[in-house]
Tab-separated table of C-alpha atoms and ligand atoms in Angstrom:
chain	number	residue	atom	x	y	z
M	1	MET	CA	18.213	30.541	3.219
M	2	GLU	CA	16.334	27.673	1.712
M	3	ALA	CA	12.767	28.830	-0.034
M	4	TYR	CA	11.451	25.183	1.905
M	5	ASP	CA	11.352	23.030	4.243
M	6	VAL	CA	10.637	19.919	2.589
M	7	VAL	CA	9.509	19.034	-1.069
M	8	ILE	CA	7.030	16.997	-1.510
M	9	VAL	CA	7.391	14.634	-5.037
M	10	GLY	CA	3.787	13.598	-5.804
M	11	ALA	CA	0.643	14.266	-5.363
M	12	GLY	CA	-1.219	11.419	-4.356
M	13	PRO	CA	-2.239	9.960	-1.562
M	14	ALA	CA	0.937	9.745	0.339
M	15	GLY	CA	2.688	13.189	-0.593
M	16	LEU	CA	-0.633	15.131	0.222
M	17	SER	CA	-2.267	12.961	3.089
M	18	LEU	CA	2.021	14.055	4.493
M	19	ALA	CA	1.836	17.310	3.002
M	20	ALA	CA	-1.653	17.724	5.202
M	21	GLU	CA	0.520	16.760	8.422
M	22	LEU	CA	3.479	18.708	7.997
M	23	ALA	CA	2.186	22.747	6.245
M	24	GLY	CA	1.507	23.637	10.073
M	25	HIS	CA	5.012	22.809	11.321
M	26	ALA	CA	6.547	23.275	8.153
M	27	ARG	CA	7.485	25.275	4.809
M	28	VAL	CA	6.123	22.904	2.636
M	29	MET	CA	6.082	22.523	-1.637
M	30	VAL	CA	3.897	19.943	-3.012
M	31	LEU	CA	5.542	18.622	-6.717
M	32	GLU	CA	2.935	17.098	-9.100
M	33	ARG	CA	3.916	16.173	-13.133
M	34	ALA	CA	-0.234	15.463	-13.508
M	35	ALA	CA	-3.536	17.572	-12.714
M	36	PHE	CA	-3.946	18.198	-7.945
M	37	GLY	CA	-6.265	15.735	-6.743
M	38	HIS	CA	-6.451	13.004	-9.244
M	39	THR	CA	-5.649	9.611	-8.810
M	40	GLY	CA	-6.223	6.143	-11.135
M	41	ALA	CA	-7.106	3.999	-7.871
M	42	THR	CA	-9.739	3.503	-5.774
M	43	TRP	CA	-9.953	3.098	-2.791
M	44	TYR	CA	-11.532	0.324	0.369
M	45	SER	CA	-10.969	1.099	4.134
M	46	TYR	CA	-11.806	0.875	7.598
M	47	ALA	CA	-14.611	3.212	8.591
M	48	ASP	CA	-12.496	3.770	11.616
M	49	ARG	CA	-9.184	4.307	10.090
M	50	VAL	CA	-11.098	6.845	7.657
M	51	ARG	CA	-13.148	8.536	10.351
M	52	ASP	CA	-10.059	8.909	12.501
M	53	HIS	CA	-8.303	10.738	9.927
M	54	GLY	CA	-11.391	13.066	9.704
M	55	LEU	CA	-11.865	11.387	5.690
M	56	ASP	CA	-15.936	10.321	6.745
M	57	ASP	CA	-17.016	13.082	4.452
M	58	ALA	CA	-15.467	11.038	1.272
M	59	VAL	CA	-17.391	7.907	2.021
M	60	ALA	CA	-19.395	6.464	-0.621
M	61	PHE	CA	-20.019	3.339	0.014
M	62	ARG	CA	-20.307	1.133	3.840
M	63	THR	CA	-20.162	-2.262	3.896
M	64	ASP	CA	-19.551	-5.126	6.712
M	65	ARG	CA	-17.998	-7.861	4.414
M	66	LEU	CA	-15.520	-8.014	2.320
M	67	VAL	CA	-16.271	-11.257	-0.290
M	68	PHE	CA	-13.339	-13.577	-1.723
M	69	VAL	CA	-14.219	-16.339	-3.957
M	70	SER	CA	-12.460	-19.101	-5.047
M	71	PRO	CA	-13.388	-21.768	-7.097
M	72	ASN	CA	-13.936	-23.702	-4.630
M	73	HIS	CA	-14.241	-21.823	-0.847
M	74	ARG	CA	-15.634	-18.091	-0.492
M	75	HIS	CA	-14.697	-15.953	2.593
M	76	GLU	CA	-16.824	-13.236	3.492
M	77	MET	CA	-14.603	-11.194	5.653
M	78	LYS	CA	-16.229	-9.402	8.673
M	79	ASP	CA	-14.965	-6.045	8.773
M	80	ASP	CA	-16.968	-2.513	8.811
M	81	CYS	CA	-15.798	-1.568	5.063
M	82	VAL	CA	-16.005	1.721	2.435
M	83	VAL	CA	-15.417	2.676	0.036
M	84	LEU	CA	-14.201	5.978	-0.678
M	85	ASP	CA	-14.595	8.542	-3.309
M	86	HIS	CA	-10.968	9.017	-4.301
M	87	GLY	CA	-11.178	12.903	-5.548
M	88	ARG	CA	-12.970	14.055	-2.053
M	89	VAL	CA	-10.561	12.115	-0.242
M	90	LEU	CA	-7.639	13.393	-2.113
M	91	ASP	CA	-9.645	17.634	-1.824
M	92	ILE	CA	-9.814	17.491	1.606
M	93	TRP	CA	-6.045	16.532	1.919
M	94	LEU	CA	-5.721	19.379	-0.511
M	95	GLU	CA	-8.206	21.737	1.247
M	96	ARG	CA	-5.957	21.144	4.608
M	97	ALA	CA	-2.746	21.391	3.201
M	98	THR	CA	-2.696	25.117	1.501
M	99	ALA	CA	-4.847	26.627	4.868
M	100	ALA	CA	-1.826	25.174	6.345
M	101	GLY	CA	0.628	27.102	3.695
M	102	ALA	CA	1.638	25.054	1.690
M	103	THR	CA	2.097	25.794	-1.720
M	104	LEU	CA	0.970	23.729	-5.003
M	105	VAL	CA	3.529	23.548	-8.027
M	106	ARG	CA	2.320	21.895	-11.228
M	107	GLY	CA	5.963	20.514	-12.733
M	108	ASP	CA	7.217	16.591	-13.421
M	109	TYR	CA	10.405	16.182	-11.517
M	110	GLN	CA	13.571	15.771	-13.603
M	111	THR	CA	16.731	15.452	-11.281
M	112	HIS	CA	18.434	16.851	-8.133
M	113	ARG	CA	21.589	18.121	-6.442
M	114	VAL	CA	22.771	17.632	-2.785
M	115	ASP	CA	24.645	20.089	-0.579
M	116	ARG	CA	26.138	20.769	2.385
M	117	HIS	CA	22.739	22.773	2.631
M	118	GLY	CA	19.957	20.809	0.756
M	119	VAL	CA	18.884	20.189	-2.429
M	120	THR	CA	17.953	22.029	-5.402
M	121	VAL	CA	15.268	20.227	-7.428
M	122	SER	CA	14.788	20.574	-10.535
M	123	SER	CA	11.732	19.842	-12.173
M	124	SER	CA	9.695	20.844	-15.407
M	125	ALA	CA	8.549	24.092	-13.509
M	126	GLY	CA	12.150	25.310	-12.611
M	127	GLU	CA	14.229	24.730	-9.588
M	128	HIS	CA	13.209	24.190	-6.521
M	129	ARG	CA	15.390	24.626	-3.405
M	130	ALA	CA	14.485	22.873	0.305
M	131	ARG	CA	15.905	21.210	3.140
M	132	LEU	CA	14.570	18.242	2.387
M	133	LEU	CA	13.169	15.876	-0.640
M	134	VAL	CA	10.732	13.540	-0.009
M	135	ASP	CA	10.398	10.690	-2.598
M	136	CYS	CA	5.856	10.007	-2.762
M	137	THR	CA	6.231	9.975	-7.004
M	138	GLY	CA	4.708	6.196	-6.629
M	139	PRO	CA	5.473	2.329	-7.461
M	140	PHE	CA	7.761	3.492	-11.141
M	141	SER	CA	9.666	6.327	-8.897
M	142	PRO	CA	12.199	8.078	-10.226
M	143	ILE	CA	14.800	8.533	-8.001
M	144	VAL	CA	14.356	4.608	-6.779
M	145	ALA	CA	15.303	3.596	-10.454
M	146	ALA	CA	17.898	6.468	-10.840
M	147	HIS	CA	19.914	4.533	-7.638
M	148	ASP	CA	19.016	1.324	-7.827
M	149	LEU	CA	17.298	0.795	-4.571
M	150	ILE	CA	15.235	-2.245	-5.616
M	151	VAL	CA	16.596	-5.768	-3.981
M	152	ARG	CA	12.964	-6.844	-4.205
M	153	LYS	CA	9.654	-6.915	-6.294
M	154	ASP	CA	6.442	-7.696	-6.609
M	155	ALA	CA	2.627	-6.462	-8.018
M	156	TRP	CA	-0.438	-6.594	-8.567
M	157	VAL	CA	-1.024	-5.363	-12.046
M	158	LEU	CA	-4.516	-3.568	-12.186
M	159	ALA	CA	-6.535	-2.155	-14.961
M	160	GLY	CA	-10.483	-1.062	-14.854
M	161	ALA	CA	-13.514	2.007	-15.151
M	162	ARG	CA	-15.543	3.704	-13.196
M	163	VAL	CA	-18.803	2.445	-14.554
M	164	ARG	CA	-22.591	2.934	-14.538
M	165	LEU	CA	-25.067	-0.816	-14.562
M	166	PRO	CA	-28.233	-0.326	-15.738
M	167	ALA	CA	-30.564	-0.331	-12.816
M	168	ASP	CA	-31.349	-3.958	-11.959
M	169	SER	CA	-28.103	-4.941	-11.398
M	170	ALA	CA	-27.123	-7.734	-8.700
M	171	PRO	CA	-26.970	-5.774	-4.929
M	172	PRO	CA	-24.022	-4.289	-4.748
M	173	GLU	CA	-20.317	-5.693	-2.687
M	174	ILE	CA	-17.092	-5.023	-3.355
M	175	GLY	CA	-15.744	-8.525	-3.530
M	176	TYR	CA	-12.654	-10.321	-5.323
M	177	TYR	CA	-13.629	-12.870	-7.452
M	178	PRO	CA	-11.696	-15.370	-10.042
M	179	LEU	CA	-11.943	-15.100	-13.838
M	180	CYS	CA	-10.307	-19.054	-13.813
M	181	ASP	CA	-7.815	-18.334	-16.877
M	182	ALA	CA	-4.588	-19.363	-17.515
M	183	ALA	CA	-2.813	-16.495	-15.631
M	184	ASN	CA	-5.492	-16.707	-12.808
M	185	THR	CA	-6.614	-13.143	-12.868
M	186	TYR	CA	-8.946	-12.324	-10.950
M	187	LEU	CA	-12.016	-8.808	-10.864
M	188	GLY	CA	-11.426	-6.636	-8.210
M	189	VAL	CA	-15.493	-4.781	-7.019
M	190	HIS	CA	-15.948	-1.726	-5.972
M	191	PRO	CA	-19.595	0.242	-5.726
M	192	PHE	CA	-20.378	4.327	-4.745
M	193	SER	CA	-23.667	2.789	-4.892
M	194	VAL	CA	-26.184	0.437	-6.250
M	195	THR	CA	-25.567	1.241	-10.056
M	196	GLU	CA	-21.710	3.186	-10.068
M	197	ARG	CA	-18.632	0.491	-9.095
M	198	ASN	CA	-15.191	1.095	-9.895
M	199	VAL	CA	-14.619	-2.256	-11.753
M	200	TYR	CA	-10.990	-3.493	-12.895
M	201	VAL	CA	-9.531	-6.960	-13.335
M	202	PHE	CA	-6.449	-7.628	-11.581
M	203	GLN	CA	-3.397	-10.187	-11.887
M	204	GLY	CA	-0.196	-11.290	-8.721
M	205	GLN	CA	3.098	-11.377	-11.265
M	206	SER	CA	6.134	-11.358	-9.289
M	207	ASN	CA	9.942	-9.833	-10.182
M	208	THR	CA	8.646	-7.057	-12.292
M	209	LEU	CA	6.269	-3.451	-11.181
M	210	GLY	CA	4.069	-4.614	-13.951
M	211	ASP	CA	2.299	-3.670	-17.190
M	212	PRO	CA	-1.547	-2.126	-16.502
M	213	GLU	CA	-2.476	-1.139	-19.764
M	214	SER	CA	-1.525	-4.845	-20.743
M	215	LEU	CA	-4.170	-6.347	-19.546
M	216	ARG	CA	-6.876	-3.316	-20.664
M	217	PRO	CA	-7.828	-5.418	-23.563
M	218	LEU	CA	-8.741	-8.642	-21.344
M	219	PHE	CA	-10.438	-5.604	-19.158
M	220	GLU	CA	-12.605	-4.419	-21.686
M	221	ALA	CA	-13.057	-8.058	-22.656
M	222	THR	CA	-14.500	-9.129	-19.311
M	223	LEU	CA	-16.918	-5.945	-18.913
M	224	ALA	CA	-18.856	-6.908	-21.654
M	225	GLU	CA	-19.121	-10.817	-20.763
M	226	ARG	CA	-20.135	-9.165	-17.419
M	227	TYR	CA	-21.487	-6.260	-16.928
M	228	PRO	CA	-23.747	-6.016	-20.752
M	229	GLY	CA	-24.662	-2.700	-21.348
M	230	ALA	CA	-22.909	-1.235	-18.877
M	231	GLU	CA	-20.887	2.344	-19.823
M	232	THR	CA	-17.623	3.110	-18.762
M	233	LEU	CA	-17.444	6.753	-17.352
M	234	ALA	CA	-13.665	7.055	-16.434
M	235	PRO	CA	-10.315	4.665	-16.582
M	236	ILE	CA	-8.838	3.469	-13.860
M	237	GLY	CA	-5.734	1.095	-13.284
M	238	GLY	CA	-2.091	1.141	-11.809
M	239	SER	CA	0.493	-1.347	-9.615
M	240	ILE	CA	0.503	-2.001	-5.897
M	241	ALA	CA	4.134	-2.757	-5.946
M	242	SER	CA	5.208	-4.131	-2.928
M	243	GLY	CA	9.218	-5.750	-2.422
M	244	VAL	CA	12.525	-4.153	-0.644
M	245	LEU	CA	14.420	-1.743	-0.739
M	246	LYS	CA	18.614	-0.863	-0.053
M	247	ARG	CA	17.403	1.690	1.934
M	248	TYR	CA	14.963	4.201	2.732
M	249	GLY	CA	16.595	7.475	2.617
M	250	LEU	CA	19.770	8.534	1.368
M	251	ASP	CA	21.447	12.210	1.625
M	252	ARG	CA	18.479	14.630	2.157
M	253	VAL	CA	15.831	12.110	0.394
M	254	VAL	CA	13.266	9.950	1.844
M	255	PHE	CA	10.699	7.789	0.804
M	256	PHE	CA	7.080	7.348	1.579
M	257	GLY	CA	3.933	5.713	-0.097
M	258	ALA	CA	4.637	3.566	-2.897
M	259	ALA	CA	8.029	4.527	-3.709
M	260	GLY	CA	8.993	3.466	-0.017
M	261	MET	CA	7.095	0.120	-0.907
M	262	MET	CA	4.893	0.900	1.485
M	263	ASN	CA	2.332	-2.194	0.334
M	264	PRO	CA	1.522	-4.371	2.488
M	265	GLU	CA	2.808	-7.343	0.751
M	266	ALA	CA	0.298	-9.781	-1.022
M	267	ILE	CA	-2.790	-7.792	0.508
M	268	GLY	CA	-1.584	-4.103	-1.348
M	269	MET	CA	-4.478	-1.836	-0.108
M	270	GLY	CA	-1.437	0.551	-0.020
M	271	PHE	CA	-3.386	3.468	0.884
M	272	ASN	CA	-5.005	2.217	4.464
M	273	GLU	CA	-1.220	1.504	5.080
M	274	ILE	CA	-0.724	5.429	4.577
M	275	LEU	CA	-3.093	6.053	6.702
M	276	ARG	CA	-1.868	3.704	9.671
M	277	GLN	CA	1.842	5.042	9.367
M	278	VAL	CA	1.654	9.345	8.316
M	279	ARG	CA	1.109	10.618	11.310
M	280	GLY	CA	4.127	8.639	12.704
M	281	PHE	CA	6.183	9.096	9.909
M	282	ALA	CA	5.517	13.359	9.848
M	283	ALA	CA	6.206	13.761	13.589
M	284	GLY	CA	9.644	11.614	12.894
M	285	LEU	CA	10.377	14.481	9.562
M	286	ARG	CA	9.771	16.966	12.435
M	287	SER	CA	12.390	16.002	14.575
M	288	ALA	CA	14.966	15.532	12.512
M	289	LEU	CA	14.226	18.528	10.716
M	290	ALA	CA	14.540	20.625	14.044
M	291	SER	CA	17.435	19.224	14.389
M	292	ASP	CA	18.875	18.868	11.827
M	293	ARG	CA	19.821	15.578	11.368
M	294	LEU	CA	18.624	14.776	7.333
M	295	GLY	CA	21.644	12.995	6.069
M	296	ALA	CA	20.821	9.273	4.608
M	297	ARG	CA	20.878	6.780	8.216
M	298	GLN	CA	19.081	9.492	10.431
M	299	LEU	CA	16.377	9.213	6.933
M	300	HIS	CA	16.364	5.731	6.874
M	301	ARG	CA	16.074	5.816	10.726
M	302	VAL	CA	12.608	7.924	10.252
M	303	ALA	CA	10.724	5.678	7.594
M	304	MET	CA	11.340	2.326	9.327
M	305	ASP	CA	10.454	3.444	12.476
M	306	ALA	CA	7.103	4.799	10.991
M	307	ARG	CA	6.705	1.286	10.593
M	308	ASP	CA	5.387	-1.290	12.388
M	309	ARG	CA	8.809	-3.715	11.474
M	310	GLU	CA	6.999	-7.083	13.214
M	311	ALA	CA	4.177	-6.607	11.228
M	312	MET	CA	6.303	-5.537	8.551
M	313	TYR	CA	8.821	-9.018	7.986
M	314	PHE	CA	6.071	-11.434	9.259
M	315	GLN	CA	3.837	-10.230	5.848
M	316	ARG	CA	7.038	-10.130	3.925
M	317	ILE	CA	6.964	-13.724	4.788
M	318	ILE	CA	3.625	-14.231	4.491
M	319	GLY	CA	3.303	-12.494	1.451
M	320	ALA	CA	6.369	-14.870	-0.782
M	321	PHE	CA	4.254	-17.757	0.011
M	322	SER	CA	0.632	-15.364	-0.867
M	323	LEU	CA	2.208	-14.661	-4.567
M	324	HIS	CA	3.001	-18.595	-5.550
M	325	PHE	CA	-1.045	-19.028	-3.592
M	326	VAL	CA	-2.191	-16.484	-6.656
M	327	LYS	CA	-0.242	-17.967	-9.283
M	328	SER	CA	-2.802	-20.665	-10.111
M	329	GLU	CA	-6.078	-21.569	-8.927
M	330	ALA	CA	-5.757	-24.813	-7.086
M	331	LYS	CA	-3.790	-22.697	-5.146
M	332	TRP	CA	-5.587	-19.282	-4.701
M	333	ASP	CA	-8.184	-22.089	-3.504
M	334	GLY	CA	-5.790	-22.779	-0.638
M	335	GLY	CA	-5.256	-18.852	0.380
M	336	VAL	CA	-9.108	-18.352	0.095
M	337	LYS	CA	-9.194	-22.115	2.538
M	338	TRP	CA	-6.212	-20.531	4.441
M	339	LEU	CA	-8.705	-17.081	5.417
M	340	ASN	CA	-11.585	-19.157	6.299
M	341	ALA	CA	-9.318	-21.349	8.661
M	342	LEU	CA	-8.393	-18.293	9.957
M	343	GLY	CA	-12.099	-17.199	10.085
M	344	PRO	CA	-12.860	-13.730	11.903
M	345	GLU	CA	-9.316	-13.344	13.032
M	346	SER	CA	-8.353	-13.084	8.620
M	347	ARG	CA	-9.778	-9.061	9.198
M	348	GLN	CA	-6.258	-8.536	11.184
M	349	TRP	CA	-4.647	-10.156	8.173
M	350	MET	CA	-6.100	-7.542	5.408
M	351	ARG	CA	-5.280	-4.718	7.643
M	352	ASN	CA	-1.765	-5.421	8.892
M	353	GLU	CA	-2.805	-5.263	12.363
M	354	LEU	CA	-0.832	-8.221	13.587
M	355	ASP	CA	0.799	-8.640	16.705
M	356	LEU	CA	2.836	-11.376	18.216
M	357	ASP	CA	-0.544	-13.550	19.485
M	358	TRP	CA	-1.559	-13.871	16.486
M	359	ILE	CA	1.314	-14.977	14.822
M	360	ARG	CA	1.338	-17.706	16.306
M	361	ARG	CA	-2.277	-18.298	15.066
M	362	ALA	CA	-2.005	-17.489	11.961
M	363	THR	CA	1.203	-19.316	11.310
M	364	LEU	CA	-0.394	-22.856	12.557
M	365	ALA	CA	-3.871	-22.145	11.076
M	366	LEU	CA	-1.807	-21.628	7.272
M	367	HIS	CA	-0.073	-24.892	8.935
M	368	GLY	CA	-3.299	-26.995	9.229
M	369	ALA	CA	-4.859	-25.031	5.696
M	370	VAL	CA	-2.215	-26.522	3.194
M	371	PRO	CA	0.294	-28.863	5.256
M	372	LEU	CA	4.302	-27.360	5.150
M	373	ARG	CA	5.977	-29.391	2.957
M	374	GLU	CA	3.400	-28.636	0.510
M	375	SER	CA	3.857	-25.324	0.855
M	376	VAL	CA	7.579	-25.612	0.750
M	377	ARG	CA	7.229	-27.042	-2.422
M	378	MET	CA	5.881	-24.496	-4.490
M	379	ILE	CA	8.070	-21.584	-3.249
M	380	PRO	CA	11.057	-21.099	-5.495
M	381	PRO	CA	15.165	-21.512	-3.658
M	382	ARG	CA	15.179	-17.788	-4.243
M	383	ASP	CA	11.845	-16.846	-2.071
M	384	LEU	CA	12.894	-19.600	0.402
M	385	VAL	CA	16.537	-17.655	0.603
M	386	PHE	CA	14.455	-14.850	0.955
M	387	ILE	CA	12.204	-16.315	4.089
M	388	GLY	CA	14.890	-17.597	5.943
M	389	GLY	CA	16.045	-14.018	5.762
M	390	GLN	CA	13.147	-12.185	7.104
M	391	LEU	CA	11.988	-15.072	9.412
M	392	ALA	CA	15.313	-14.272	11.476
M	393	ARG	CA	15.305	-10.447	10.995
M	394	PHE	CA	11.537	-11.299	12.720
M	395	LEU	CA	13.052	-13.438	15.264
M	396	ALA	CA	16.043	-10.893	16.460
M	397	LEU	CA	13.483	-8.458	16.282
M	398	THR	CA	11.020	-9.908	18.325
M	399	ALA	CA	13.809	-11.838	20.748
M	400	ALA	CA	15.343	-7.990	21.188
M	401	ARG	CA	12.157	-6.782	22.390
M	402	LYS	CA	11.511	-9.730	24.679
M	403	VAL	CA	14.813	-8.152	26.153
M	404	ARG	CA	14.461	-4.601	26.452
M	405	ALA	CA	11.161	-5.734	28.116
M	406	ARG	CA	12.699	-6.845	30.453
M	407	LEU	CA	15.700	-4.750	31.242
M	408	ARG	CA	12.975	-1.858	30.989
M	409	PRO	CA	9.169	-2.994	31.653
M	410	GLU	CA	8.092	0.816	31.720
M	411	VAL	CA	9.462	1.732	28.339
M	412	ALA	CA	8.383	-1.640	26.728
J	501	FAD	C1	-6.887	0.341	-9.364
J	501	FAD	C2	-6.252	0.034	-7.925
J	501	FAD	C3	-6.981	-0.486	-7.049
J	501	FAD	C4	-6.209	-0.401	-5.802
J	501	FAD	N1	-7.446	-0.621	-4.795
J	501	FAD	C5	-7.080	0.101	-3.239
J	501	FAD	C6	-7.506	0.451	-2.032
J	501	FAD	O1	-8.415	-0.760	-2.083
J	501	FAD	N2	-7.032	-0.480	-0.852
J	501	FAD	C7	-5.835	0.150	-0.487
J	501	FAD	O2	-5.413	0.734	1.076
J	501	FAD	N3	-5.299	0.528	-1.940
J	501	FAD	C8	-5.601	0.022	-3.242
J	501	FAD	N4	-4.753	0.581	-3.853
J	501	FAD	C9	-3.333	1.010	-3.486
J	501	FAD	C10	-2.870	2.633	-3.230
J	501	FAD	O3	-3.979	3.409	-4.333
J	501	FAD	C11	-1.803	2.548	-3.838
J	501	FAD	O4	-1.022	1.826	-2.635
J	501	FAD	C12	-1.347	4.387	-3.424
J	501	FAD	O5	-2.040	4.916	-4.749
J	501	FAD	C13	-0.556	4.450	-3.500
J	501	FAD	O6	-0.050	6.282	-2.911
J	501	FAD	P1	1.633	6.901	-3.455
J	501	FAD	O7	0.866	8.490	-3.052
J	501	FAD	O8	2.397	6.616	-2.097
J	501	FAD	O9	1.077	6.381	-5.035
J	501	FAD	P2	0.558	7.081	-6.436
J	501	FAD	O10	-0.962	7.126	-5.516
J	501	FAD	O11	1.216	6.274	-7.226
J	501	FAD	O12	0.420	9.052	-6.315
J	501	FAD	C14	2.547	9.115	-7.030
J	501	FAD	C15	2.151	10.775	-7.285
J	501	FAD	O13	2.872	10.946	-7.722
J	501	FAD	C16	3.192	11.357	-8.934
J	501	FAD	N5	4.469	11.356	-9.581
J	501	FAD	C17	5.021	10.009	-10.929
J	501	FAD	N6	6.137	10.722	-10.743
J	501	FAD	C18	5.834	12.271	-11.201
J	501	FAD	C19	7.447	13.236	-11.201
J	501	FAD	N7	8.133	12.788	-12.401
J	501	FAD	N8	6.937	14.379	-10.895
J	501	FAD	C20	5.993	14.873	-10.405
J	501	FAD	N9	4.796	14.263	-10.050
J	501	FAD	C21	4.712	12.579	-10.169
J	501	FAD	C22	1.834	10.518	-9.987
J	501	FAD	O14	1.335	11.371	-11.531
J	501	FAD	C23	1.363	10.452	-8.656
J	501	FAD	O15	0.004	11.439	-8.286
J	501	FAD	C24	-5.515	0.585	-5.200
J	501	FAD	C25	-4.145	1.063	-6.447
J	501	FAD	C26	-4.476	0.925	-7.857
J	501	FAD	C27	-4.167	1.301	-8.737
């Protein structure tokens, strides 16, 4: 008899939200190498999603707009936006998971061994036996690296701090502003209150998982220049990697969160994506456990079914374009111009809530703001091939949906 049904490795938002969803239905252990309840991230999210997950208690700041600024444009995206107290979010999930019986173990994952009956996870805390391992170790997953699973990777690389500002500072807003330097760095601001904010610099980089600490000196200089008199309370930083894996499940192992490259391309917002997917993913795992179908193919399918595939393929296409927007000031100008062309509908893009109708309107708006020939010229051939592949998958999927809807309208 295996000691646990599931060992979740990593207690970030992916691991803890999943533990909270699964613990009442399965024997769950969570393995975390750092302190439980800690993260280097900062989360902007949406009031309705946060409420739906019972996280209202963790809201630190509310506003009705998100501001994007480029050298020549400004886009105000209207939505019910919130900044979350990340420590409180993780504590809420920890309380739910442990109340439902989950076991927490502090230890560093080292390796795992799969056999016919289960999986043995070795960590600095010892050996842990389960039927299934869920890898929630984030963008630098040791399991993804050991199996050489990454086909494509891009990252937002971020370094910053929670800071206390002098009392007479500008009114708080959630915003993204260009520093107008050669590397096209941005400044992100997430307010907690009139005087406390998470402030960070970030860059879009392709073909890498990024090195957040390399941006630390730039952050220190920017903070001193933009916020004289700011007191640093705690460092934040990390990589928001997005991309494609060869597969999202191995025998008795499945990837969730940033380890499964779940961040929407070009947007990041991996926390929001976790909120969107965790219930579907947990339901898929419960049924895989109940039927004991824990092979690579079945688990890959569970991971893919939790995603909205149409939106995922389309995001990858837009993402490949957008990464080139963020490479230079002029192109970012085009990006913000495009957001303005989308108008009030830009919120659906940020939320990754895309349907075919929206996709049609967005494609026309993108074409109107940045002529297609110009967009194509700035994309390297490697990415054009990738975009072609994603477009083919997207079109095949939508065609299959249409056929299914015609044959079995009651299911569609
Ligand atoms: C500065 C910053 C700002 C962000 N802003 C937003 C935002 O506004 N909105 C949004 O939606 N998203 C945002 N994100 C992205 C979001 O934080 C990530 O997508 C999300 O944290 C991914 O969650 P995760 O649980 O998959 O991975 P992580 O949060 O990386 O958690 C992984 C966990 O696994 C643990 N771990 C790693 N290796 C091991 C090991 N060997 N053994 C045991 N444990 C291990 C780590 O210690 C960590 O606790 C931001 C990220 C950063 C860094």
